[in-house]
Amino acid sequence: MSHDKKKKGSSSETNASVNNISVTNRQLNVRPFQSNVNRTEIASGWEKWLRNIERQFRHFGIADPEMKKDGLIIDSGQTIADLEDTLLDATGDQAGEDAYAQLIIMLIRHFLPKKNKDFARFQFGNLKENHDESLVRYYTRIRKIAKKCSFSNESEAIRDHLIKTMTNNVVRIKAIRKNWTLDQILEEAELDEEFRTKLKRWRRK
Protein backbone atom coordinates (compact mmCIF):
# COMPACT_ATOMS: atom_id res chain seq x y z
CA MET A 1 0.00 0.00 0.00
CA SER A 2 2.75 2.40 0.97
CA HIS A 3 4.60 1.38 -2.17
CA ASP A 4 1.57 2.38 -4.28
CA LYS A 5 1.40 5.73 -2.53
CA LYS A 6 5.06 6.32 -3.26
CA LYS A 7 4.47 5.48 -6.91
CA LYS A 8 1.51 7.85 -7.08
CA GLY A 9 3.50 10.55 -5.35
CA SER A 10 6.39 10.04 -7.71
CA SER A 11 4.03 10.13 -10.68
CA SER A 12 2.40 13.39 -9.58
CA GLU A 13 5.82 14.93 -8.99
CA THR A 14 6.88 13.87 -12.48
CA ASN A 15 3.71 15.35 -13.99
CA ALA A 16 4.25 18.58 -12.12
CA SER A 17 7.82 18.67 -13.37
CA VAL A 18 6.67 18.12 -16.95
CA ASN A 19 4.05 20.84 -16.60
CA ASN A 20 6.64 23.26 -15.30
CA ILE A 21 8.92 22.48 -18.22
CA SER A 22 6.12 23.00 -20.73
CA VAL A 23 5.31 26.37 -19.20
CA THR A 24 8.83 27.68 -18.78
CA ASN A 25 10.14 26.42 -22.13
CA ARG A 26 7.55 28.10 -24.33
CA GLN A 27 9.14 28.47 -27.74
CA LEU A 28 7.79 31.22 -29.93
CA ASN A 29 7.78 30.34 -33.61
CA VAL A 30 8.78 33.77 -34.91
CA ARG A 31 11.28 34.65 -37.60
CA PRO A 32 13.51 37.69 -37.03
CA PHE A 33 12.02 40.90 -38.37
CA GLN A 34 13.46 41.88 -41.75
CA SER A 35 14.26 45.59 -41.84
CA ASN A 36 16.60 45.61 -44.86
CA VAL A 37 13.81 46.47 -47.33
CA ASN A 38 12.28 49.70 -48.61
CA ARG A 39 10.22 51.95 -46.34
CA THR A 40 6.83 50.84 -47.66
CA GLU A 41 7.64 47.17 -47.24
CA ILE A 42 9.04 47.79 -43.76
CA ALA A 43 5.76 49.38 -42.61
CA SER A 44 3.67 46.53 -44.00
CA GLY A 45 6.09 43.87 -42.77
CA TRP A 46 6.23 45.35 -39.28
CA GLU A 47 2.45 45.29 -38.90
CA LYS A 48 2.29 41.63 -39.96
CA TRP A 49 5.24 40.66 -37.76
CA LEU A 50 3.75 42.40 -34.71
CA ARG A 51 0.35 40.75 -35.22
CA ASN A 52 2.06 37.36 -35.44
CA ILE A 53 4.09 37.65 -32.25
CA GLU A 54 1.17 39.09 -30.27
CA ARG A 55 -0.97 36.18 -31.47
CA GLN A 56 1.66 33.81 -30.11
CA PHE A 57 1.84 35.68 -26.81
CA ARG A 58 -1.90 35.10 -26.43
CA HIS A 59 -1.63 31.46 -27.49
CA PHE A 60 1.09 30.68 -24.95
CA GLY A 61 -0.57 32.74 -22.22
CA ILE A 62 2.30 35.20 -21.95
CA ALA A 63 0.83 38.32 -20.35
CA ASP A 64 3.60 39.73 -18.17
CA PRO A 65 4.84 42.99 -19.80
CA GLU A 66 8.52 42.31 -19.03
CA MET A 67 8.31 38.77 -20.45
CA LYS A 68 6.58 40.05 -23.59
CA LYS A 69 9.17 42.78 -24.01
CA ASP A 70 12.08 40.35 -23.61
CA GLY A 71 10.42 37.80 -25.90
CA LEU A 72 9.90 40.39 -28.62
CA ILE A 73 13.49 41.65 -28.41
CA ILE A 74 14.99 38.14 -28.37
CA ASP A 75 12.91 36.80 -31.26
CA SER A 76 12.91 39.91 -33.44
CA GLY A 77 16.63 39.98 -34.14
CA GLN A 78 19.41 42.50 -33.67
CA THR A 79 17.61 45.41 -35.35
CA ILE A 80 14.94 45.66 -32.65
CA ALA A 81 17.49 45.10 -29.89
CA ASP A 82 19.54 48.02 -31.20
CA LEU A 83 16.45 50.23 -31.49
CA GLU A 84 15.41 49.39 -27.94
CA ASP A 85 18.80 50.60 -26.71
CA THR A 86 18.84 53.81 -28.72
CA LEU A 87 15.25 55.04 -29.07
CA LEU A 88 13.33 54.01 -25.96
CA ASP A 89 12.51 57.10 -23.93
CA ALA A 90 9.66 56.95 -21.41
CA THR A 91 8.40 60.47 -21.92
CA GLY A 92 5.31 62.02 -23.45
CA ASP A 93 2.85 59.41 -24.70
CA GLN A 94 5.00 56.58 -23.32
CA ALA A 95 5.03 57.82 -19.73
CA GLY A 96 2.94 55.66 -17.43
CA GLU A 97 2.83 52.69 -19.82
CA ASP A 98 4.22 49.27 -18.93
CA ALA A 99 7.56 48.11 -20.34
CA TYR A 100 6.06 46.25 -23.30
CA ALA A 101 3.69 49.07 -24.25
CA GLN A 102 6.56 51.57 -24.10
CA LEU A 103 8.61 49.44 -26.48
CA ILE A 104 5.70 48.97 -28.90
CA ILE A 105 4.91 52.70 -28.95
CA MET A 106 8.53 53.45 -29.76
CA LEU A 107 8.66 50.84 -32.53
CA ILE A 108 5.37 51.99 -34.07
CA ARG A 109 6.72 55.53 -34.19
CA HIS A 110 9.87 54.28 -35.85
CA PHE A 111 8.39 51.90 -38.42
CA LEU A 112 5.06 53.64 -39.07
CA PRO A 113 5.87 57.36 -38.85
CA LYS A 114 3.12 58.33 -41.27
CA LYS A 115 0.48 55.96 -39.94
CA ASN A 116 -0.81 58.11 -37.11
CA LYS A 117 -4.10 56.23 -37.07
CA ASP A 118 -2.40 52.94 -36.16
CA PHE A 119 -0.42 54.54 -33.37
CA ALA A 120 -3.47 56.39 -32.04
CA ARG A 121 -5.58 53.23 -32.02
CA PHE A 122 -2.87 51.41 -30.09
CA GLN A 123 -2.91 54.22 -27.52
CA PHE A 124 -6.71 54.22 -27.46
CA GLY A 125 -6.88 50.50 -26.77
CA ASN A 126 -4.50 50.81 -23.83
CA LEU A 127 -6.22 53.72 -22.08
CA LYS A 128 -7.43 52.98 -18.55
CA GLU A 129 -9.20 55.10 -15.97
CA ASN A 130 -6.82 56.25 -13.25
CA HIS A 131 -7.56 55.82 -9.56
CA ASP A 132 -9.76 58.67 -8.28
CA GLU A 133 -10.17 60.03 -11.83
CA SER A 134 -13.72 61.10 -12.63
CA LEU A 135 -15.36 59.42 -15.59
CA VAL A 136 -15.90 62.79 -17.25
CA ARG A 137 -12.20 63.60 -17.01
CA TYR A 138 -11.34 60.12 -18.27
CA TYR A 139 -13.74 60.64 -21.18
CA THR A 140 -11.87 63.84 -22.06
CA ARG A 141 -8.61 61.89 -22.32
CA ILE A 142 -10.23 59.20 -24.44
CA ARG A 143 -11.86 61.70 -26.79
CA LYS A 144 -8.52 63.44 -27.38
CA ILE A 145 -6.95 60.21 -28.62
CA ALA A 146 -10.10 59.04 -30.42
CA LYS A 147 -10.01 62.06 -32.71
CA LYS A 148 -6.77 60.72 -34.19
CA CYS A 149 -8.14 57.20 -34.75
CA SER A 150 -10.44 57.81 -37.74
CA PHE A 151 -13.20 55.66 -36.27
CA SER A 152 -16.27 55.29 -38.47
CA ASN A 153 -18.37 55.95 -35.36
CA GLU A 154 -16.27 57.82 -32.81
CA SER A 155 -18.98 58.12 -30.13
CA GLU A 156 -19.70 54.40 -30.26
CA ALA A 157 -16.00 53.53 -30.02
CA ILE A 158 -15.59 55.81 -27.00
CA ARG A 159 -18.77 54.42 -25.41
CA ASP A 160 -17.59 50.83 -25.80
CA HIS A 161 -14.15 51.62 -24.39
CA LEU A 162 -15.63 53.50 -21.44
CA ILE A 163 -17.86 50.56 -20.57
CA LYS A 164 -14.93 48.18 -20.85
CA THR A 165 -12.46 50.18 -18.75
CA MET A 166 -14.44 52.36 -16.32
CA THR A 167 -13.95 51.67 -12.62
CA ASN A 168 -17.56 52.49 -11.68
CA ASN A 169 -19.27 49.09 -11.85
CA VAL A 170 -22.67 50.53 -10.95
CA VAL A 171 -22.73 52.75 -14.03
CA ARG A 172 -21.18 50.00 -16.16
CA ILE A 173 -23.94 47.50 -15.34
CA LYS A 174 -26.68 50.07 -15.94
CA ALA A 175 -25.12 51.09 -19.26
CA ILE A 176 -24.98 47.49 -20.47
CA ARG A 177 -28.47 46.52 -19.29
CA LYS A 178 -30.14 49.64 -20.64
CA ASN A 179 -27.95 50.00 -23.73
CA TRP A 180 -27.18 53.62 -22.89
CA THR A 181 -25.67 56.08 -25.31
CA LEU A 182 -22.41 57.85 -24.54
CA ASP A 183 -24.26 60.95 -23.34
CA GLN A 184 -26.44 58.88 -21.00
CA ILE A 185 -23.39 57.18 -19.51
CA LEU A 186 -21.66 60.50 -18.88
CA GLU A 187 -24.80 62.02 -17.37
CA GLU A 188 -25.32 59.06 -15.03
CA ALA A 189 -21.64 59.00 -14.07
CA GLU A 190 -21.71 62.69 -13.21
CA LEU A 191 -24.79 62.23 -11.01
CA ASP A 192 -23.29 59.17 -9.33
CA GLU A 193 -19.98 60.89 -8.63
CA GLU A 194 -21.78 63.95 -7.28
CA PHE A 195 -23.80 61.72 -4.95
CA ARG A 196 -20.67 59.93 -3.73
CA THR A 197 -18.95 63.25 -3.03
CA LYS A 198 -21.92 64.49 -0.98
CA LEU A 199 -22.05 61.18 0.89
CA LYS A 200 -18.38 61.48 1.85
CA ARG A 201 -18.95 65.00 3.15
CA TRP A 202 -21.98 63.87 5.15
CA ARG A 203 -20.02 61.03 6.76
CA ARG A 204 -17.28 63.42 7.85
CA LYS A 205 -19.76 65.52 9.84
CSV table of C-alpha atoms in Angstrom, one decimal, residues 2-85:
chain,number,residue,atom,x,y,z
A,2,SER,CA,2.7,2.4,1.0
A,3,HIS,CA,4.6,1.4,-2.2
A,4,ASP,CA,1.6,2.4,-4.3
A,5,LYS,CA,1.4,5.7,-2.5
A,6,LYS,CA,5.1,6.3,-3.3
A,7,LYS,CA,4.5,5.5,-6.9
A,8,LYS,CA,1.5,7.9,-7.1
A,9,GLY,CA,3.5,10.6,-5.3
A,10,SER,CA,6.4,10.0,-7.7
A,11,SER,CA,4.0,10.1,-10.7
A,12,SER,CA,2.4,13.4,-9.6
A,13,GLU,CA,5.8,14.9,-9.0
A,14,THR,CA,6.9,13.9,-12.5
A,15,ASN,CA,3.7,15.3,-14.0
A,16,ALA,CA,4.3,18.6,-12.1
A,17,SER,CA,7.8,18.7,-13.4
A,18,VAL,CA,6.7,18.1,-17.0
A,19,ASN,CA,4.0,20.8,-16.6
A,20,ASN,CA,6.6,23.3,-15.3
A,21,ILE,CA,8.9,22.5,-18.2
A,22,SER,CA,6.1,23.0,-20.7
A,23,VAL,CA,5.3,26.4,-19.2
A,24,THR,CA,8.8,27.7,-18.8
A,25,ASN,CA,10.1,26.4,-22.1
A,26,ARG,CA,7.5,28.1,-24.3
A,27,GLN,CA,9.1,28.5,-27.7
A,28,LEU,CA,7.8,31.2,-29.9
A,29,ASN,CA,7.8,30.3,-33.6
A,30,VAL,CA,8.8,33.8,-34.9
A,31,ARG,CA,11.3,34.7,-37.6
A,32,PRO,CA,13.5,37.7,-37.0
A,33,PHE,CA,12.0,40.9,-38.4
A,34,GLN,CA,13.5,41.9,-41.8
A,35,SER,CA,14.3,45.6,-41.8
A,36,ASN,CA,16.6,45.6,-44.9
A,37,VAL,CA,13.8,46.5,-47.3
A,38,ASN,CA,12.3,49.7,-48.6
A,39,ARG,CA,10.2,51.9,-46.3
A,40,THR,CA,6.8,50.8,-47.7
A,41,GLU,CA,7.6,47.2,-47.2
A,42,ILE,CA,9.0,47.8,-43.8
A,43,ALA,CA,5.8,49.4,-42.6
A,44,SER,CA,3.7,46.5,-44.0
A,45,GLY,CA,6.1,43.9,-42.8
A,46,TRP,CA,6.2,45.3,-39.3
A,47,GLU,CA,2.4,45.3,-38.9
A,48,LYS,CA,2.3,41.6,-40.0
A,49,TRP,CA,5.2,40.7,-37.8
A,50,LEU,CA,3.8,42.4,-34.7
A,51,ARG,CA,0.4,40.7,-35.2
A,52,ASN,CA,2.1,37.4,-35.4
A,53,ILE,CA,4.1,37.7,-32.2
A,54,GLU,CA,1.2,39.1,-30.3
A,55,ARG,CA,-1.0,36.2,-31.5
A,56,GLN,CA,1.7,33.8,-30.1
A,57,PHE,CA,1.8,35.7,-26.8
A,58,ARG,CA,-1.9,35.1,-26.4
A,59,HIS,CA,-1.6,31.5,-27.5
A,60,PHE,CA,1.1,30.7,-25.0
A,61,GLY,CA,-0.6,32.7,-22.2
A,62,ILE,CA,2.3,35.2,-22.0
A,63,ALA,CA,0.8,38.3,-20.4
A,64,ASP,CA,3.6,39.7,-18.2
A,65,PRO,CA,4.8,43.0,-19.8
A,66,GLU,CA,8.5,42.3,-19.0
A,67,MET,CA,8.3,38.8,-20.5
A,68,LYS,CA,6.6,40.0,-23.6
A,69,LYS,CA,9.2,42.8,-24.0
A,70,ASP,CA,12.1,40.3,-23.6
A,71,GLY,CA,10.4,37.8,-25.9
A,72,LEU,CA,9.9,40.4,-28.6
A,73,ILE,CA,13.5,41.6,-28.4
A,74,ILE,CA,15.0,38.1,-28.4
A,75,ASP,CA,12.9,36.8,-31.3
A,76,SER,CA,12.9,39.9,-33.4
A,77,GLY,CA,16.6,40.0,-34.1
A,78,GLN,CA,19.4,42.5,-33.7
A,79,THR,CA,17.6,45.4,-35.3
A,80,ILE,CA,14.9,45.7,-32.7
A,81,ALA,CA,17.5,45.1,-29.9
A,82,ASP,CA,19.5,48.0,-31.2
A,83,LEU,CA,16.5,50.2,-31.5
A,84,GLU,CA,15.4,49.4,-27.9
A,85,ASP,CA,18.8,50.6,-26.7
